[in-house]
Amino acid sequence: MKEIIRQIQAAVEIDPERSRIRLAGHEVAYHCEKFSTRIIRGLEDVLGVEEANALIQQAASESLYQPLTELSQAETNWANLTRSERLALIFEVFKILGYGAVTIAEANGNRTKVTSSNSYLAEGFFENAEQWRWSKRSAPFCHDMCGYLRAAFAVSDGVPLDRVTVKETTCRTMGAELCTFEVEVAQ
Amino acid sequence: MSIDHNAVREAFLSMGLYGDPENGLIRRFGVLLYIAPVDYWVARELDFISKMGASARKLSENVLIDAAHWCAYGTFGGIMASAEWAAMIAPHIQTVHDKLSGLVAVTNCLGWGHISDFQLDEQNQTLELTVEHSYYVGYWLDKYGKSERPICYMWTGVAAGYMDLLFGNKVHEFAAEEVECAAVTGGTRCRFRAERLKKKFAL
Ligand SMILES: [Zn+2]
Ligand SMILES: [Zn+2]
């Protein structure tokens, strides 16, 4: 696993003519928390929280599905890994990408509870809450993490994205200690 | 330009801008960065625009431009106050033009497309920014075909945010618009023009 993480980290290239970045063969870009928190709040204002979550979750899950599938193909031992080992590898990739740390808190058949004490968007919310006068939220905020987890479970279980549902049930931006994501993979 | 853009890019690459192995966060340049596939950044904006339809287009465009404007002001303000900026770029800055050149050098490391030229008129406080290969364009053309309107919302906000930082005291003293977009022309070039907001209404 360490080897594959090292390979990913070594695989960043900037094309100086186009100023576009490739990471392990996929075009990626950096953004900061100010941009994402603002955009996502803007989408929520216009669409409502649920629809914004659906749109962001869809975009996030689709964007990571292929790169994570390739990761699973590059890991020679993938077929022998348990589900939690596969997810642990994917969660290490999440850390490389700056999404914060996530862990499996509970696994029960096709339902899994994933938690994070520093999911990216929640961190971004707190980073700016005082300056931008954001008060405690009444709905979860980590819509992109829902999508990334959806891609992670689809790849770890070898199923299409539409078989996986993810719902954030507690969020630090609402005052919870941890963000909790309930993941279900349909049989 | 007295800022060496190649040196900035090399320095940026050598920084190893990845998440901390423990907490998985990239706290650099005074902000929290994160890396995502271009398809994610672009899909969440362009699918939003498409979903809102023509009747709400102006409103949805403003949501996206405004977010980017705030972001550019906050983020590049953070970057200019960071230790990385002080070490790499500040020693080479003598003029406002140099400062913008430093911002452009950093922006060109983020994967959004390439700022190939900028014309800064300090007297009239206007900026013209040329971006090649804006990251929005390929996605839009692939999914929706040629556009009737410019679509590079983030860049529009960035052009205005730069000017707020260079000449203003707060965000929203300047506004920008995209005056040429590759999603409309089918080429590779987008151009943006920023000016003081009050001048816009004093025509
Ligand atoms: Zn959360
Ligand atoms: Zn454009």
CSV table of C-alpha atoms and ligand atoms in Angstrom, one decimal:
chain,number,residue,atom,x,y,z
A,1,MET,CA,0.0,0.0,0.0
A,2,LYS,CA,2.8,2.4,0.9
A,3,GLU,CA,4.3,1.8,-2.6
A,4,ILE,CA,1.1,2.8,-4.4
A,5,ILE,CA,0.7,5.9,-2.3
A,6,ARG,CA,4.3,6.9,-3.1
A,7,GLN,CA,3.6,6.3,-6.8
A,8,ILE,CA,0.5,8.6,-6.7
A,9,GLN,CA,2.5,11.3,-4.9
A,10,ALA,CA,5.3,11.1,-7.5
A,11,ALA,CA,2.8,11.3,-10.4
A,12,VAL,CA,2.0,15.1,-10.3
A,13,GLU,CA,2.8,16.9,-13.5
A,14,ILE,CA,2.1,20.5,-14.4
A,15,ASP,CA,1.9,21.2,-18.1
A,16,PRO,CA,3.4,24.7,-18.3
A,17,GLU,CA,1.8,25.6,-21.6
A,18,ARG,CA,-1.7,24.9,-20.4
A,19,SER,CA,-1.2,25.2,-16.7
A,20,ARG,CA,-3.2,22.1,-16.2
A,21,ILE,CA,-2.2,19.4,-13.6
A,22,ARG,CA,-2.3,15.7,-14.0
A,23,LEU,CA,-2.2,13.3,-11.1
A,24,ALA,CA,-1.8,9.6,-11.9
A,25,GLY,CA,-3.0,10.4,-15.4
A,26,HIS,CA,-6.1,12.3,-14.5
A,27,GLU,CA,-6.6,16.1,-14.8
A,28,VAL,CA,-7.0,17.6,-11.3
A,29,ALA,CA,-6.9,21.1,-9.9
A,30,TYR,CA,-6.4,22.7,-6.5
A,31,HIS,CA,-9.0,24.9,-4.9
A,32,CYS,CA,-9.3,26.3,-1.4
A,33,GLU,CA,-12.0,26.1,1.3
A,34,LYS,CA,-13.2,29.6,0.6
A,35,PHE,CA,-14.3,28.8,-2.9
A,36,SER,CA,-16.0,25.5,-2.1
A,37,THR,CA,-17.8,26.6,1.0
A,38,ARG,CA,-19.1,29.7,-0.8
A,39,ILE,CA,-20.1,27.8,-4.0
A,40,ILE,CA,-21.9,25.1,-2.0
A,41,ARG,CA,-23.8,27.6,0.1
A,42,GLY,CA,-24.7,29.4,-3.0
A,43,LEU,CA,-26.1,26.2,-4.6
A,44,GLU,CA,-28.0,25.5,-1.4
A,45,ASP,CA,-29.5,29.0,-1.4
A,46,VAL,CA,-30.8,28.5,-4.9
A,47,LEU,CA,-31.6,24.8,-5.0
A,48,GLY,CA,-32.3,23.9,-1.4
A,49,VAL,CA,-30.0,21.7,0.7
A,50,GLU,CA,-31.3,18.4,-0.6
A,51,GLU,CA,-31.1,19.1,-4.3
A,52,ALA,CA,-27.7,20.8,-3.8
A,53,ASN,CA,-26.5,17.6,-2.0
A,54,ALA,CA,-27.7,15.5,-4.9
A,55,LEU,CA,-26.0,17.6,-7.5
A,56,ILE,CA,-22.7,17.8,-5.7
A,57,GLN,CA,-22.7,14.2,-4.6
A,58,GLN,CA,-23.3,13.1,-8.2
A,59,ALA,CA,-20.5,15.3,-9.5
A,60,ALA,CA,-18.1,14.2,-6.8
A,61,SER,CA,-18.9,10.5,-7.1
A,62,GLU,CA,-18.6,10.4,-10.9
A,63,SER,CA,-15.4,12.3,-10.9
A,64,LEU,CA,-13.6,9.8,-8.6
A,65,TYR,CA,-15.1,6.6,-9.8
A,66,GLN,CA,-12.8,6.1,-12.7
A,67,PRO,CA,-9.5,7.1,-10.9
A,68,LEU,CA,-10.4,4.9,-8.0
A,69,THR,CA,-11.2,2.0,-10.3
A,70,GLU,CA,-7.8,2.4,-11.9
A,71,LEU,CA,-6.2,2.5,-8.4
A,72,SER,CA,-7.9,-0.9,-7.7
A,73,GLN,CA,-6.5,-2.2,-11.0
A,74,ALA,CA,-3.0,-0.9,-10.2
A,75,GLU,CA,-2.9,-2.6,-6.8
A,76,THR,CA,-1.8,-6.1,-7.7
A,77,ASN,CA,-3.0,-7.6,-4.4
A,78,TRP,CA,-6.5,-6.0,-4.7
A,79,ALA,CA,-8.4,-9.3,-5.2
A,80,ASN,CA,-7.0,-10.6,-1.9
A,81,LEU,CA,-7.8,-7.5,0.2
A,82,THR,CA,-10.7,-7.5,2.5
A,83,ARG,CA,-13.3,-4.8,2.1
A,84,SER,CA,-12.0,-2.8,5.0
A,85,GLU,CA,-8.4,-3.1,3.6
A,86,ARG,CA,-9.6,-1.8,0.3
A,87,LEU,CA,-11.4,1.1,1.9
A,88,ALA,CA,-8.4,1.9,4.1
A,89,LEU,CA,-6.3,2.2,0.9
A,90,ILE,CA,-8.9,4.5,-0.7
A,91,PHE,CA,-9.1,6.6,2.5
A,92,GLU,CA,-5.3,7.1,2.3
A,93,VAL,CA,-5.8,8.5,-1.1
A,94,PHE,CA,-8.5,10.8,0.3
A,95,LYS,CA,-5.9,12.1,2.7
A,96,ILE,CA,-3.4,12.8,-0.1
A,97,LEU,CA,-6.1,14.8,-1.8
A,98,GLY,CA,-6.8,16.8,1.3
A,99,TYR,CA,-10.3,15.5,2.1
A,100,GLY,CA,-9.5,15.0,5.8
A,101,ALA,CA,-9.4,11.7,7.6
A,102,VAL,CA,-12.3,9.2,7.6
A,103,THR,CA,-12.7,5.9,9.4
A,104,ILE,CA,-15.1,3.1,9.5
A,105,ALA,CA,-16.9,3.3,12.8
A,106,GLU,CA,-19.3,0.4,12.3
A,107,ALA,CA,-20.0,-2.2,9.6
A,108,ASN,CA,-23.2,-4.2,9.6
A,109,GLY,CA,-23.8,-6.3,6.5
A,110,ASN,CA,-24.5,-3.9,3.6
A,111,ARG,CA,-24.7,-0.9,5.9
A,112,THR,CA,-21.6,0.9,7.1
A,113,LYS,CA,-21.1,3.9,9.3
A,114,VAL,CA,-18.2,6.2,8.4
A,115,THR,CA,-17.1,9.1,10.6
A,116,SER,CA,-14.7,12.0,10.2
A,117,SER,CA,-13.4,14.4,12.8
A,118,ASN,CA,-12.1,16.8,10.1
A,119,SER,CA,-14.0,16.3,6.9
A,120,TYR,CA,-12.8,19.0,4.5
A,121,LEU,CA,-15.9,21.0,4.1
A,122,ALA,CA,-16.6,21.1,7.8
A,123,GLU,CA,-13.1,22.3,8.4
A,124,GLY,CA,-13.6,24.9,5.7
A,125,PHE,CA,-16.8,26.0,7.3
A,126,PHE,CA,-15.2,26.6,10.7
A,127,GLU,CA,-12.2,28.3,9.0
A,128,ASN,CA,-14.5,31.1,7.7
A,129,ALA,CA,-17.5,31.0,10.0
A,130,GLU,CA,-16.4,33.9,12.2
A,131,GLN,CA,-15.2,36.2,9.4
A,132,TRP,CA,-18.3,35.5,7.3
A,133,ARG,CA,-20.7,35.4,10.2
A,134,TRP,CA,-22.0,31.9,9.5
A,135,SER,CA,-23.9,30.4,12.4
A,136,LYS,CA,-24.4,26.8,13.3
A,137,ARG,CA,-26.1,24.9,10.4
A,138,SER,CA,-29.4,23.0,10.6
A,139,ALA,CA,-28.5,20.6,7.9
A,140,PRO,CA,-25.3,18.6,7.1
A,141,PHE,CA,-22.7,20.3,4.9
A,142,CYS,CA,-20.2,17.7,3.7
A,143,HIS,CA,-22.0,17.0,0.3
A,144,ASP,CA,-18.8,16.3,-1.6
A,145,MET,CA,-17.6,13.7,1.0
A,146,CYS,CA,-20.9,11.9,0.5
A,147,GLY,CA,-20.0,11.6,-3.2
A,148,TYR,CA,-16.4,10.6,-2.6
A,149,LEU,CA,-17.6,7.9,-0.2
A,150,ARG,CA,-20.1,6.7,-2.7
A,151,ALA,CA,-17.3,6.2,-5.3
A,152,ALA,CA,-15.1,4.5,-2.6
A,153,PHE,CA,-17.7,1.9,-1.7
A,154,ALA,CA,-18.7,1.3,-5.3
A,155,VAL,CA,-15.1,0.6,-6.2
A,156,SER,CA,-14.3,-1.4,-3.1
A,157,ASP,CA,-17.4,-3.6,-3.7
A,158,GLY,CA,-17.0,-3.7,-7.4
A,159,VAL,CA,-20.5,-2.3,-8.1
A,160,PRO,CA,-21.9,0.6,-10.1
A,161,LEU,CA,-22.3,4.0,-8.4
A,162,ASP,CA,-26.1,3.8,-8.4
A,163,ARG,CA,-26.0,0.8,-6.1
A,164,VAL,CA,-24.5,2.9,-3.3
A,165,THR,CA,-26.4,5.5,-1.3
A,166,VAL,CA,-24.7,7.8,1.2
A,167,LYS,CA,-26.4,10.1,3.7
A,168,GLU,CA,-24.6,12.4,6.2
A,169,THR,CA,-26.6,12.0,9.4
A,170,THR,CA,-24.5,14.2,11.8
A,171,CYS,CA,-22.3,17.0,10.8
A,172,ARG,CA,-19.8,19.1,12.8
A,173,THR,CA,-21.2,22.2,11.3
A,174,MET,CA,-24.5,21.4,13.1
A,175,GLY,CA,-22.7,21.1,16.4
A,176,ALA,CA,-22.0,17.3,16.3
A,177,GLU,CA,-18.6,16.0,17.5
A,178,LEU,CA,-18.1,14.0,14.3
A,179,CYS,CA,-19.5,14.0,10.8
A,180,THR,CA,-21.3,10.6,10.3
A,181,PHE,CA,-22.0,9.1,6.9
A,182,GLU,CA,-24.4,6.2,6.6
A,183,VAL,CA,-23.5,4.1,3.6
A,184,GLU,CA,-25.7,1.4,2.1
A,185,VAL,CA,-24.8,-0.8,-0.8
A,186,ALA,CA,-27.9,-2.4,-2.4
A,187,GLN,CA,-27.7,-6.1,-2.9
B,1,MET,CA,8.3,40.3,-15.9
B,2,SER,CA,10.6,40.3,-12.9
B,3,ILE,CA,8.8,37.3,-11.4
B,4,ASP,CA,10.3,34.0,-12.7
B,5,HIS,CA,7.2,32.0,-13.4
B,6,ASN,CA,9.1,28.8,-14.1
B,7,ALA,CA,10.9,29.1,-10.7
B,8,VAL,CA,7.5,29.5,-9.0
B,9,ARG,CA,6.2,26.4,-10.7
B,10,GLU,CA,9.2,24.4,-9.8
B,11,ALA,CA,9.0,25.6,-6.2
B,12,PHE,CA,5.3,24.7,-6.1
B,13,LEU,CA,5.9,21.2,-7.4
B,14,SER,CA,8.7,20.6,-4.9
B,15,MET,CA,6.5,21.6,-2.0
B,16,GLY,CA,4.7,18.3,-2.1
B,17,LEU,CA,1.2,19.8,-1.7
B,18,TYR,CA,-0.5,16.7,-0.4
B,19,GLY,CA,-2.6,16.1,2.7
B,20,ASP,CA,-1.0,15.6,6.0
B,21,PRO,CA,-0.5,11.8,6.5
B,22,GLU,CA,-2.3,12.1,9.9
B,23,ASN,CA,-5.2,14.5,9.4
B,24,GLY,CA,-5.5,14.4,5.6
B,25,LEU,CA,-5.6,18.2,5.3
B,26,ILE,CA,-3.5,20.5,3.1
B,27,ARG,CA,-3.0,23.7,5.1
B,28,ARG,CA,-0.6,25.8,3.0
B,29,PHE,CA,-0.4,29.4,1.8
B,30,GLY,CA,-2.6,30.4,4.7
B,31,VAL,CA,-5.6,28.4,3.3
B,32,LEU,CA,-6.9,24.9,3.2
B,33,LEU,CA,-6.3,23.5,-0.2
B,34,TYR,CA,-7.8,20.4,-1.7
B,35,ILE,CA,-7.3,18.4,-4.9
B,36,ALA,CA,-10.2,17.1,-7.0
B,37,PRO,CA,-10.6,15.9,-10.6
B,38,VAL,CA,-11.3,18.8,-12.9
B,39,ASP,CA,-14.5,17.1,-13.8
B,40,TYR,CA,-15.8,17.6,-10.2
B,41,TRP,CA,-14.9,21.3,-10.0
B,42,VAL,CA,-16.5,22.0,-13.3
B,43,ALA,CA,-19.5,19.6,-13.2
B,44,ARG,CA,-20.9,21.1,-10.0
B,45,GLU,CA,-21.0,24.5,-11.6
B,46,LEU,CA,-21.9,23.8,-15.1
B,47,ASP,CA,-24.6,21.1,-14.3
B,48,PHE,CA,-26.0,23.7,-11.9
B,49,ILE,CA,-26.2,26.3,-14.7
B,50,SER,CA,-27.8,23.8,-17.0
B,51,LYS,CA,-30.2,22.6,-14.3
B,52,MET,CA,-31.4,26.2,-13.6
B,53,GLY,CA,-32.2,26.8,-17.2
B,54,ALA,CA,-32.3,29.9,-19.3
B,55,SER,CA,-34.8,31.8,-17.2
B,56,ALA,CA,-32.6,31.7,-14.1
B,57,ARG,CA,-29.3,31.9,-15.9
B,58,LYS,CA,-28.3,35.3,-14.7
B,59,LEU,CA,-29.0,34.5,-11.1
B,60,SER,CA,-27.1,31.2,-11.2
B,61,GLU,CA,-24.2,32.8,-13.0
B,62,ASN,CA,-24.0,35.5,-10.3
B,63,VAL,CA,-23.9,32.8,-7.6
B,64,LEU,CA,-20.9,31.2,-9.1
B,65,ILE,CA,-19.0,34.4,-10.0
B,66,ASP,CA,-19.7,35.9,-6.6
B,67,ALA,CA,-18.3,32.7,-4.8
B,68,ALA,CA,-15.2,32.9,-6.9
B,69,HIS,CA,-14.8,36.6,-6.3
B,70,TRP,CA,-14.9,36.1,-2.5
B,71,CYS,CA,-12.6,33.2,-2.9
B,72,ALA,CA,-10.0,35.1,-5.0
B,73,TYR,CA,-10.0,38.0,-2.5
B,74,GLY,CA,-9.7,35.7,0.5
B,75,THR,CA,-7.4,33.1,-0.9
B,76,PHE,CA,-5.0,35.3,-2.8
B,77,GLY,CA,-5.0,37.7,0.2
B,78,GLY,CA,-4.1,34.7,2.3
B,79,ILE,CA,-1.4,33.6,-0.2
B,80,MET,CA,0.1,37.1,-0.2
B,81,ALA,CA,0.3,37.0,3.6
B,82,SER,CA,1.9,33.6,3.7
B,83,ALA,CA,5.4,32.5,4.5
B,84,GLU,CA,5.6,30.8,1.0
B,85,TRP,CA,4.9,34.2,-0.7
B,86,ALA,CA,7.4,36.0,1.5
B,87,ALA,CA,10.1,33.6,0.6
B,88,MET,CA,9.4,33.0,-3.1
B,89,ILE,CA,7.8,36.1,-4.5
B,90,ALA,CA,7.9,39.1,-2.2
B,91,PRO,CA,11.6,39.8,-2.7
B,92,HIS,CA,11.0,40.3,-6.5
B,93,ILE,CA,8.1,42.7,-6.2
B,94,GLN,CA,8.7,46.4,-6.8
B,95,THR,CA,5.5,47.5,-8.6
B,96,VAL,CA,1.8,46.7,-8.6
B,97,HIS,CA,2.4,45.0,-11.9
B,98,ASP,CA,5.0,42.7,-10.2
B,99,LYS,CA,2.5,41.9,-7.5
B,100,LEU,CA,-0.1,40.8,-10.1
B,101,SER,CA,2.6,38.9,-11.9
B,102,GLY,CA,3.3,37.0,-8.7
B,103,LEU,CA,-0.4,36.2,-8.3
B,104,VAL,CA,-0.5,35.0,-11.9
B,105,ALA,CA,2.5,32.8,-11.4
B,106,VAL,CA,0.8,31.1,-8.4
B,107,THR,CA,-2.6,30.9,-10.1
B,108,ASN,CA,-0.9,29.2,-13.1
B,109,CYS,CA,0.1,26.3,-10.7
B,110,LEU,CA,-3.4,25.5,-9.6
B,111,GLY,CA,-4.6,23.5,-12.6
B,112,TRP,CA,-7.3,25.9,-13.7
B,113,GLY,CA,-5.8,26.8,-17.2
B,114,HIS,CA,-3.1,29.2,-18.2
B,115,ILE,CA,-3.1,33.0,-17.8
B,116,SER,CA,-1.0,33.8,-20.9
B,117,ASP,CA,-1.3,37.6,-20.8
B,118,PHE,CA,-2.5,40.5,-18.7
B,119,GLN,CA,-2.8,44.2,-19.3
B,120,LEU,CA,-3.0,46.2,-16.2
B,121,ASP,CA,-3.8,49.9,-16.6
B,122,GLU,CA,-2.9,51.4,-13.2
B,123,GLN,CA,-4.1,54.9,-14.1
B,124,ASN,CA,-7.6,53.8,-15.0
B,125,GLN,CA,-7.5,50.7,-12.7
B,126,THR,CA,-8.6,48.3,-15.4
B,127,LEU,CA,-7.4,44.7,-16.1
B,128,GLU,CA,-7.6,42.6,-19.1
B,129,LEU,CA,-6.8,39.0,-18.5
B,130,THR,CA,-6.2,36.3,-21.2
B,131,VAL,CA,-6.7,32.7,-20.2
B,132,GLU,CA,-5.8,29.8,-22.5
B,133,HIS,CA,-7.3,26.3,-21.9
B,134,SER,CA,-9.7,27.4,-19.1
B,135,TYR,CA,-10.7,24.2,-17.4
B,136,TYR,CA,-14.4,24.8,-18.0
B,137,VAL,CA,-14.3,24.7,-21.7
B,138,GLY,CA,-13.6,21.0,-22.6
B,139,TYR,CA,-16.3,19.8,-20.2
B,140,TRP,CA,-18.9,22.2,-21.6
B,141,LEU,CA,-18.2,21.5,-25.2
B,142,ASP,CA,-18.2,17.7,-24.6
B,143,LYS,CA,-21.4,17.7,-22.7
B,144,TYR,CA,-23.5,20.6,-24.0
B,145,GLY,CA,-21.8,21.6,-27.3
B,146,LYS,CA,-20.9,25.2,-28.2
B,147,SER,CA,-22.3,27.8,-25.8
B,148,GLU,CA,-24.1,31.0,-26.6
B,149,ARG,CA,-22.7,32.7,-23.6
B,150,PRO,CA,-19.3,32.8,-21.7
B,151,ILE,CA,-19.1,30.1,-19.1
B,152,CYS,CA,-15.9,30.6,-17.2
B,153,TYR,CA,-17.4,31.9,-14.0
B,154,MET,CA,-14.5,31.2,-11.6
B,155,TRP,CA,-12.1,33.2,-13.8
B,156,THR,CA,-14.5,36.1,-14.0
B,157,GLY,CA,-14.6,36.3,-10.2
B,158,VAL,CA,-10.8,35.9,-10.0
B,159,ALA,CA,-10.2,38.8,-12.4
B,160,ALA,CA,-12.4,41.0,-10.1
B,161,GLY,CA,-10.8,39.6,-7.0
B,162,TYR,CA,-7.3,40.4,-8.2
B,163,MET,CA,-8.3,44.1,-8.7
B,164,ASP,CA,-9.9,44.3,-5.3
B,165,LEU,CA,-6.6,43.1,-3.8
B,166,LEU,CA,-4.4,45.4,-5.8
B,167,PHE,CA,-6.4,48.6,-5.7
B,168,GLY,CA,-9.4,48.2,-3.4
B,169,ASN,CA,-9.9,48.1,0.3
B,170,LYS,CA,-12.5,45.4,0.4
B,171,VAL,CA,-14.2,42.8,-1.8
B,172,HIS,CA,-16.7,44.0,-4.5
B,173,GLU,CA,-15.1,47.3,-5.3
B,174,PHE,CA,-14.4,45.9,-8.7
B,175,ALA,CA,-16.4,43.8,-11.1
B,176,ALA,CA,-15.4,41.7,-14.1
B,177,GLU,CA,-16.9,40.1,-17.2
B,178,GLU,CA,-15.8,37.5,-19.6
B,179,VAL,CA,-15.7,39.3,-23.0
B,180,GLU,CA,-14.5,36.3,-25.1
B,181,CYS,CA,-15.0,32.6,-24.2
B,182,ALA,CA,-13.6,29.6,-25.9
B,183,ALA,CA,-16.8,27.7,-25.2
B,184,VAL,CA,-18.5,30.2,-27.5
B,185,THR,CA,-15.8,30.5,-30.2
B,186,GLY,CA,-14.6,26.9,-30.2
B,187,GLY,CA,-11.0,28.2,-29.8
B,188,THR,CA,-8.7,28.0,-26.7
B,189,ARG,CA,-8.7,31.6,-25.5
B,190,CYS,CA,-10.9,33.4,-23.0
B,191,ARG,CA,-10.6,37.0,-22.1
B,192,PHE,CA,-11.8,38.9,-19.0
B,193,ARG,CA,-12.1,42.6,-18.3
B,194,ALA,CA,-12.3,44.0,-14.7
B,195,GLU,CA,-12.9,47.6,-13.7
B,196,ARG,CA,-14.1,49.6,-10.7
B,197,LEU,CA,-17.8,48.9,-10.0
B,198,LYS,CA,-19.0,52.5,-9.8
B,199,LYS,CA,-17.5,53.3,-13.2
B,200,LYS,CA,-19.6,50.6,-14.7
B,201,PHE,CA,-22.8,52.4,-13.7
B,202,ALA,CA,-21.6,55.9,-14.5
B,203,LEU,CA,-21.6,55.3,-18.3
C,1,ZN,ZN,-20.0,17.2,7.9
C,2,ZN,ZN,-14.3,31.0,-21.1
